[in-house]
Amino acid sequence: MPAWLGAVAVLSGACTERLLTPVNCPELCPGGQIIVFDTVLTPIVGSDSSFSGYVTAAQATGFLVSNNLPAADARGFVQFIRRNDSLFVQDTLRSYTIDSARINLTVDARDTLQPGIVLLLYKLPPTADSSSTFDDLTAEFTPESFLDSLEVPDTLLTGRVTALFSGETLARIALTPADSGVLRVGVALTAPAATGVRLLSVRAGTGAPSFQTYVHADIADTTLQRQTITRIPSFNSYVTAVPFPQPTPTTLLVGGAPSVRALIRFPWPLVLKDTAEIIRATLELVPVAPIEGVPNVNSTVVVQGILVDLGAKSPLIPQVTAANTFQVPTSAVLSFEVRSLVRLWQGNAGRPPALFVWLSPEASSFSVPVFGSTADPVLQPRLRVEYVRPYQFVLP
Amino acid sequence: MIGRRLAGLALGLLVLPASLAAQSSIFGVRGPGFPGRPYSAAAMGAGGSSGLFDPQSQLSPASLATLKGGTATFTVLADYRSVETPAGSANVRSYRFPNTYITAPLRHGQYAFGVGATTYLDRDFTLAVRDSIVLRDSVRAYTDTTVSRGGLSDLQLAFAIRTIPRTTVGLAVHFITGTNRLAARRAFDDTSYATVLQTAQTSTTGFGLAIGATRVLSNKLTLAAFVRKDFTANVNIDSVAFGGATTIGADYGLPWTVAAGGLFAVTPFLEVSAQGVYRTWSSANESLTNLGAPGAKNSLELSLGGELTSRARRATQFPLRVGVRYGTLPFLIGEGPVVQPSEFSVSVGTGARFAKQHGAIEVSLERVWRRASGSDISETGWLLYTGLNIRP
């Protein structure tokens, strides 16, 4: 290696700067210090309101079943896709005889501290449909229509429970000509104390209710005789003894079925819109009454920004959310870290300074939080923002 | 062969990473920067006392008086400092090129010119502050980091008239320019709070004129004088985070510089030099205080040094240079009662020529003490100057 190259290499290797020095302010702080400002914004009076009709009980990813739960006394209803009286085996429709059948349900949430939960299945007549009320359904929950009871193991947090019908019990689930091949099942619950469970619905995808029939097909090849017919729901929903609360002009309500969302609009000062660097923003919602539900079952209040302000139909900004998962009962103020949301309000192309609040899982929660609105200055929402202004770099 | 190696070394020095820009002093953070010294490594060996007479230094254009042939000079400064502040201590190090100068005589030596760049003010620092504030009724600890990189460079066009017997008159035009990249960061211990990170870049321009003269009074004594006026530094800030280039009244005045010195040949083997440089940095005081800085005062630099050679015929071969320097620093420090920092240094240096006098290496080591009386802020450092002179 030439000598000059070596010299350059040595010099280059030696040239590592190390400049960090601990100092104290303001004596040695050029440009002064970063000053944090703290401000509390309240919504524009009268511009916060709740809107209903987003997700119905039949569109939810879960359906509710409970026994005299104060929050919501609910019964489930599942209508499976029609089961034909013959099936294709080797491209030929063949008759079959039923060996056994089973109904699968998936528990999505339950009171983990409540033992002895049992799901009760009832076969519903063809008159039961999406228009059936709580009274209509419970009237059909008779000993004659009783199918089976599904014990939910105390150790089961989430997962499948199955009712198996074979032998003598197979007759309970037999479809009559009036059923037209459609099995309709009502779901109730019994437990030593008032409680509830959330079961996954057909909208949930994995874990949807299923009706499986194990049959012997009429075919000579014995290896093809055993067949399984699986049906998923064409419709499932739930009904409650008392309808969920509806929005009022003086409160902000989220949840229920059909679901209710709340839209809250905030004033957005110029300093926050144009120049501030927001370091924390917290939305605080104050319940007007304790939030009820099923103990030890989490629900989550979700906050999202909107792309444009079209009122109730404002499109939500996807993927940028803030959430607060709470347990019931609670009267605590729910706080949401919404910095990532309110930063979208900044700049010339900023989004509208408004937040949509909704409850997850939507339309399938026993809880219906009701928060104060601008109608009540004490209980109204608050948006607490901490920010810094541009650092005065030129100040030595 | 050696000449080719020297050319390669010069090229290598030029392509060193740009990040090796400049290192400031803790006493430059409350002003526009820490003043640089436009001296060669050889002059720094004598404490800078021979700067008015050294043709490789850029203090005065009249120092081209003794220039004998075209020369390219590169100087590398390695800076190792220990800084003490009330918040703690740190050992820092940095590197810079304080003096790059290309000079040549014209018309059989009747004239000479020089083109060079020096550090006018450097503002490289990284400062860390550990503190806390009360937010939402809780104490939140945080760490602030302020980073500055850049400063001002002084580009000089110098011209010397050597037609007057025993006298050289030099004129120079100075273009002062530079950028300063700045970042302020605050990281909270509580991660609920986002880290603040703001950046900006300032650009500064200025202009200056200088005139200097040297007069050989006898074969033992040479005197020099020098006056320079730098005009207003115009500062623009381009906020990266918030857009727009703006002037926000951050301009500040640049100083007059007045210098005088003498070079005395005690014996053929020993030369002694002395020099004083006075800069009217108080011209920046009003602007700086209006911007919130402690302010600025005039600075004085006094240096005394000597060069001892063992052989008069080859005076440039391994001379021994020693020097002392005392100076006040222009930018004040402190809140409430402000104080003007000062520094004191001793230095030693030597050098050698090779490649048939076509190349020379000068090395000087300076020990410097800086402090601000009445404050707990001080720093000591070792400054190693390495100069390379190439004479085609």
XYZ file of C-alpha atoms in Angstrom, chain B:
392
model
C 8.598 9.530 -5.975
C 8.311 11.494 -2.748
C 6.668 14.334 -4.626
C 4.021 11.968 -5.886
C 3.420 10.753 -2.358
C 3.019 14.311 -1.154
C 0.548 15.026 -3.892
C -1.341 11.938 -2.875
C -1.352 12.991 0.743
C -2.673 16.410 -0.218
C -5.404 14.776 -2.226
C -6.216 12.549 0.695
C -6.536 15.514 2.987
C -8.940 17.155 0.581
C -11.224 14.144 0.400
C -11.512 13.568 4.117
C -15.131 13.322 5.180
C -17.055 16.550 5.229
C -18.291 15.656 8.700
C -14.888 16.589 9.978
C -15.933 20.158 9.847
C -15.294 22.131 12.947
C -15.447 21.841 16.642
C -16.551 24.599 18.817
C -15.847 25.362 22.386
C -18.376 25.330 25.164
C -17.756 29.069 25.188
C -19.148 29.425 21.693
C -22.611 28.008 22.247
C -24.201 31.230 23.469
C -22.968 33.208 20.519
C -22.823 32.733 16.794
C -19.865 30.422 17.258
C -16.338 30.082 18.501
C -13.865 32.260 16.620
C -11.367 30.446 14.496
C -7.727 31.334 14.111
C -6.418 31.838 10.601
C -2.943 30.614 11.380
C -0.768 27.893 9.985
C 0.499 25.072 12.134
C 3.902 26.725 12.227
C 2.507 30.013 13.532
C 0.478 28.174 16.131
C 3.692 26.604 17.415
C 4.747 30.085 18.407
C 1.389 30.776 20.007
C 0.180 32.573 16.897
C 2.614 35.374 17.607
C 4.136 35.210 14.122
C 0.805 35.253 12.327
C 1.319 38.732 10.880
C 4.594 37.596 9.308
C 3.841 34.044 8.288
C 3.011 33.695 4.578
C 1.055 30.530 5.291
C -1.255 32.300 7.744
C -4.243 34.310 6.636
C -4.501 36.958 9.319
C -2.992 39.693 7.172
C -2.517 39.828 3.401
C 0.754 41.623 4.017
C 2.197 38.436 5.456
C 2.754 37.409 1.846
C 5.791 39.670 2.029
C 8.193 36.794 2.599
C 6.565 34.376 0.205
C 9.267 32.891 -2.024
C 7.346 30.514 -4.246
C 3.960 29.077 -4.890
C 2.697 27.138 -1.908
C -0.354 25.164 -1.008
C -1.005 24.854 2.693
C -3.378 22.525 4.464
C -3.829 22.439 8.183
C -5.604 19.788 10.220
C -6.557 20.478 13.790
C -7.302 17.665 16.190
C -9.003 18.968 19.298
C -9.235 16.988 22.535
C -11.010 18.834 25.306
C -12.290 18.212 28.783
C -15.345 20.303 29.557
C -16.637 21.018 33.029
C -20.108 22.406 33.585
C -22.339 22.396 36.657
C -24.231 19.541 35.013
C -21.185 17.330 34.710
C -18.075 16.813 32.717
C -17.279 15.370 29.342
C -14.325 14.567 27.190
C -14.934 15.663 23.650
C -12.921 15.547 20.516
C -13.221 16.849 17.012
C -11.286 17.658 13.904
C -11.273 20.514 11.501
C -9.388 22.254 8.725
C -8.784 25.729 10.074
C -6.480 26.982 7.364
C -6.276 26.162 3.689
C -4.250 28.589 1.641
C -2.824 28.677 -1.857
C -0.304 31.409 -2.494
C 2.046 32.444 -5.272
C 4.272 35.389 -6.215
C 3.541 37.306 -9.412
C 5.717 39.280 -11.847
C 9.075 38.120 -10.559
C 8.012 38.562 -6.987
C 6.812 42.130 -7.251
C 3.387 41.015 -6.186
C 1.851 38.025 -4.515
C -1.602 36.669 -4.197
C -3.373 34.190 -2.010
C -6.657 32.343 -2.100
C -7.714 30.620 1.046
C -10.349 29.537 3.467
C -10.327 29.660 7.209
C -12.791 29.032 9.994
C -14.411 32.313 10.962
C -16.825 30.992 13.561
C -17.501 27.388 14.250
C -20.611 26.142 15.916
C -20.357 22.424 16.347
C -21.729 21.143 19.583
C -24.026 18.594 21.115
C -25.505 19.561 24.435
C -27.529 17.349 26.742
C -29.769 18.592 29.521
C -31.474 16.354 32.058
C -34.438 17.989 33.752
C -38.129 17.631 34.527
C -41.366 19.557 34.242
C -44.800 19.189 35.738
C -47.403 18.092 33.251
C -50.892 16.963 34.225
C -49.955 17.310 37.862
C -47.085 14.860 37.585
C -43.370 15.380 37.331
C -42.136 14.243 33.945
C -38.420 13.724 33.470
C -36.885 14.415 30.124
C -33.608 14.715 28.281
C -33.028 17.604 25.931
C -30.415 17.337 23.245
C -29.385 20.326 21.188
C -27.226 19.609 18.204
C -25.481 22.169 16.055
C -23.271 21.484 13.092
C -21.659 24.088 10.916
C -20.530 27.643 11.308
C -19.006 30.325 9.160
C -16.113 30.052 6.772
C -13.961 32.953 5.688
C -12.981 32.862 2.035
C -10.147 35.249 1.329
C -8.683 36.764 -1.795
C -5.418 38.414 -0.830
C -3.057 40.538 -2.860
C 0.269 41.879 -1.735
C 2.353 44.659 -3.278
C 6.045 44.157 -2.712
C 7.402 46.898 -4.966
C 8.035 49.365 -2.159
C 11.476 48.858 -0.666
C 11.397 47.082 2.718
C 7.622 47.443 2.793
C 4.798 45.184 1.784
C 1.228 46.322 1.564
C -1.521 43.736 1.433
C -5.157 44.003 0.529
C -7.780 41.353 1.001
C -11.399 40.768 0.313
C -13.265 38.380 2.570
C -16.442 36.520 1.819
C -17.996 35.112 4.930
C -20.468 32.366 4.404
C -21.743 29.274 6.077
C -24.651 27.174 7.145
C -25.644 25.902 10.507
C -27.716 22.742 10.805
C -29.573 22.622 14.056
C -31.694 20.059 15.828
C -33.487 20.209 19.136
C -34.788 16.991 20.639
C -36.671 16.310 23.818
C -37.280 12.738 24.895
C -39.547 12.156 27.865
C -39.050 9.218 30.163
C -42.825 8.796 30.018
C -43.400 7.376 26.575
C -46.955 8.701 26.557
C -45.297 11.867 25.397
C -43.912 11.866 21.915
C -40.326 12.854 21.399
C -39.972 16.414 20.202
C -37.657 16.770 17.254
C -37.306 20.057 15.475
C -34.711 20.897 12.902
C -33.705 23.977 11.029
C -30.907 25.349 8.986
C -29.543 28.840 9.081
C -27.447 30.350 6.373
C -25.263 33.368 6.952
C -23.405 35.668 4.612
C -21.066 38.532 5.247
C -18.365 40.571 3.631
C -15.119 42.087 4.759
C -12.162 44.150 3.596
C -8.670 44.170 4.993
C -5.454 46.063 4.579
C -2.154 45.297 6.163
C 1.484 46.267 5.930
C 4.842 44.989 7.006
C 7.936 47.118 7.287
C 11.448 45.843 7.671
C 13.032 48.378 9.939
C 16.387 46.674 10.146
C 17.860 43.311 9.502
C 16.724 42.369 12.969
C 13.353 43.987 13.351
C 10.222 43.810 11.267
C 6.933 45.394 12.233
C 3.448 44.728 10.945
C 0.058 46.311 11.268
C -3.294 45.277 10.036
C -6.870 46.554 9.918
C -9.903 44.663 8.798
C -13.558 45.541 8.704
C -16.248 42.887 8.459
C -19.730 44.083 7.797
C -23.089 42.787 8.945
C -23.725 39.058 9.021
C -27.046 38.407 7.329
C -28.813 35.402 8.763
C -31.631 33.464 7.138
C -33.370 30.578 8.756
C -34.982 27.867 6.742
C -37.158 25.880 9.037
C -37.195 22.358 7.774
C -40.146 21.389 9.896
C -42.393 24.300 9.154
C -41.283 25.501 5.763
C -40.185 28.755 4.344
C -36.966 30.705 4.368
C -37.309 33.794 6.465
C -35.257 36.562 7.893
C -36.303 37.162 11.442
C -34.035 39.937 12.581
C -31.170 37.683 13.500
C -28.543 39.721 11.683
C -25.635 40.841 13.769
C -22.672 43.098 13.350
C -19.211 41.793 12.587
C -16.148 43.338 14.108
C -13.306 45.567 13.175
C -10.036 43.782 13.605
C -6.896 45.677 14.444
C -3.593 43.910 14.843
C 0.032 44.830 15.291
C 3.137 42.822 15.836
C 6.865 42.664 15.685
C 9.437 40.112 14.675
C 12.875 40.394 16.197
C 15.868 38.323 15.177
C 17.780 38.030 18.405
C 20.472 35.906 16.826
C 20.715 34.123 13.480
C 19.295 31.097 15.319
C 16.579 32.730 17.365
C 13.626 34.836 16.367
C 11.139 36.266 18.798
C 7.727 37.547 17.798
C 4.911 39.274 19.564
C 1.478 40.142 18.387
C -1.752 41.702 19.568
C -5.125 41.363 17.886
C -8.146 43.367 18.946
C -11.620 42.674 17.617
C -14.633 44.873 18.250
C -17.144 42.097 18.760
C -19.243 44.463 20.823
C -20.711 45.469 17.484
C -22.716 42.244 17.725
C -23.763 42.825 21.304
C -27.045 44.619 20.727
C -28.261 42.126 18.159
C -27.284 39.183 20.286
C -28.875 40.478 23.444
C -32.021 41.295 21.507
C -32.078 37.668 20.460
C -31.739 36.523 24.041
C -28.036 35.823 24.210
C -25.867 37.128 27.041
C -24.109 39.378 24.548
C -20.663 40.073 23.207
C -17.657 42.166 24.142
C -14.522 43.159 22.339
C -11.823 40.576 22.420
C -8.082 40.914 22.775
C -5.530 38.326 21.868
C -1.918 38.685 22.944
C 0.715 36.217 21.972
C 4.435 35.896 22.370
C 6.640 33.245 20.883
C 9.962 32.291 19.484
C 11.609 30.009 16.995
C 14.980 28.431 17.613
C 16.904 26.770 14.840
C 20.002 24.734 15.085
C 21.459 25.616 11.711
C 21.052 28.995 10.145
C 21.460 27.693 6.610
C 18.610 25.289 7.029
C 16.443 27.215 9.402
C 13.323 25.322 8.443
C 14.662 21.922 9.441
C 13.392 20.875 12.854
C 13.119 24.277 14.420
C 11.821 24.522 17.932
C 8.902 26.859 18.334
C 7.365 27.838 21.606
C 4.706 30.362 22.441
C 2.205 31.594 24.948
C -1.077 33.214 24.273
C -3.682 34.954 26.328
C -6.987 36.121 25.025
C -10.454 37.146 25.965
C -13.277 35.435 24.198
C -15.944 37.609 22.629
C -19.174 35.852 23.514
C -20.400 36.205 27.047
C -21.805 33.454 29.148
C -24.156 33.145 32.071
C -27.606 34.351 33.028
C -28.073 37.380 35.205
C -24.476 38.331 35.814
C -22.732 37.617 32.556
C -19.023 37.099 32.288
C -16.515 37.250 29.501
C -14.545 34.029 29.160
C -10.841 34.015 28.615
C -8.231 31.556 27.576
C -4.557 30.947 28.086
C -2.380 28.589 26.190
C 1.155 27.424 25.777
C 2.351 25.769 22.640
C 5.299 24.017 21.132
C 5.999 22.971 17.604
C 8.465 21.952 14.963
C 8.616 21.014 11.319
C 10.639 19.584 8.538
C 11.103 19.960 4.842
C 11.769 17.166 2.472
C 11.479 16.180 -1.142
C 14.102 18.739 -2.105
C 12.280 21.468 -0.228
C 9.065 20.792 -2.144
C 7.209 19.561 0.861
C 7.025 20.457 4.495
C 5.222 19.172 7.510
C 4.644 21.392 10.492
C 3.369 20.078 13.789
C 2.318 22.089 16.803
C 0.793 21.104 20.071
C -1.116 23.615 22.131
C -2.349 23.241 25.685
C -5.246 25.562 26.323
C -7.181 26.536 29.427
C -10.480 28.326 29.053
C -12.704 29.547 31.798
C -15.286 32.104 32.739
C -14.546 33.717 36.066
C -17.432 33.482 38.463
C -18.991 30.511 36.765
C -18.462 26.796 37.103
C -17.783 26.404 33.431
C -14.321 25.642 32.189
C -12.493 23.539 29.711
C -8.991 22.418 29.040
C -7.752 20.947 25.870
C -4.953 19.691 23.728
C -4.952 21.113 20.218
C -2.764 19.307 17.726
C -2.100 21.198 14.522
C -0.643 19.380 11.566
C 0.243 21.413 8.519
C 1.272 20.279 5.114
C 2.943 22.671 2.702
C 3.474 21.744 -0.900
C 5.709 23.779 -3.147
C 5.626 22.631 -6.758
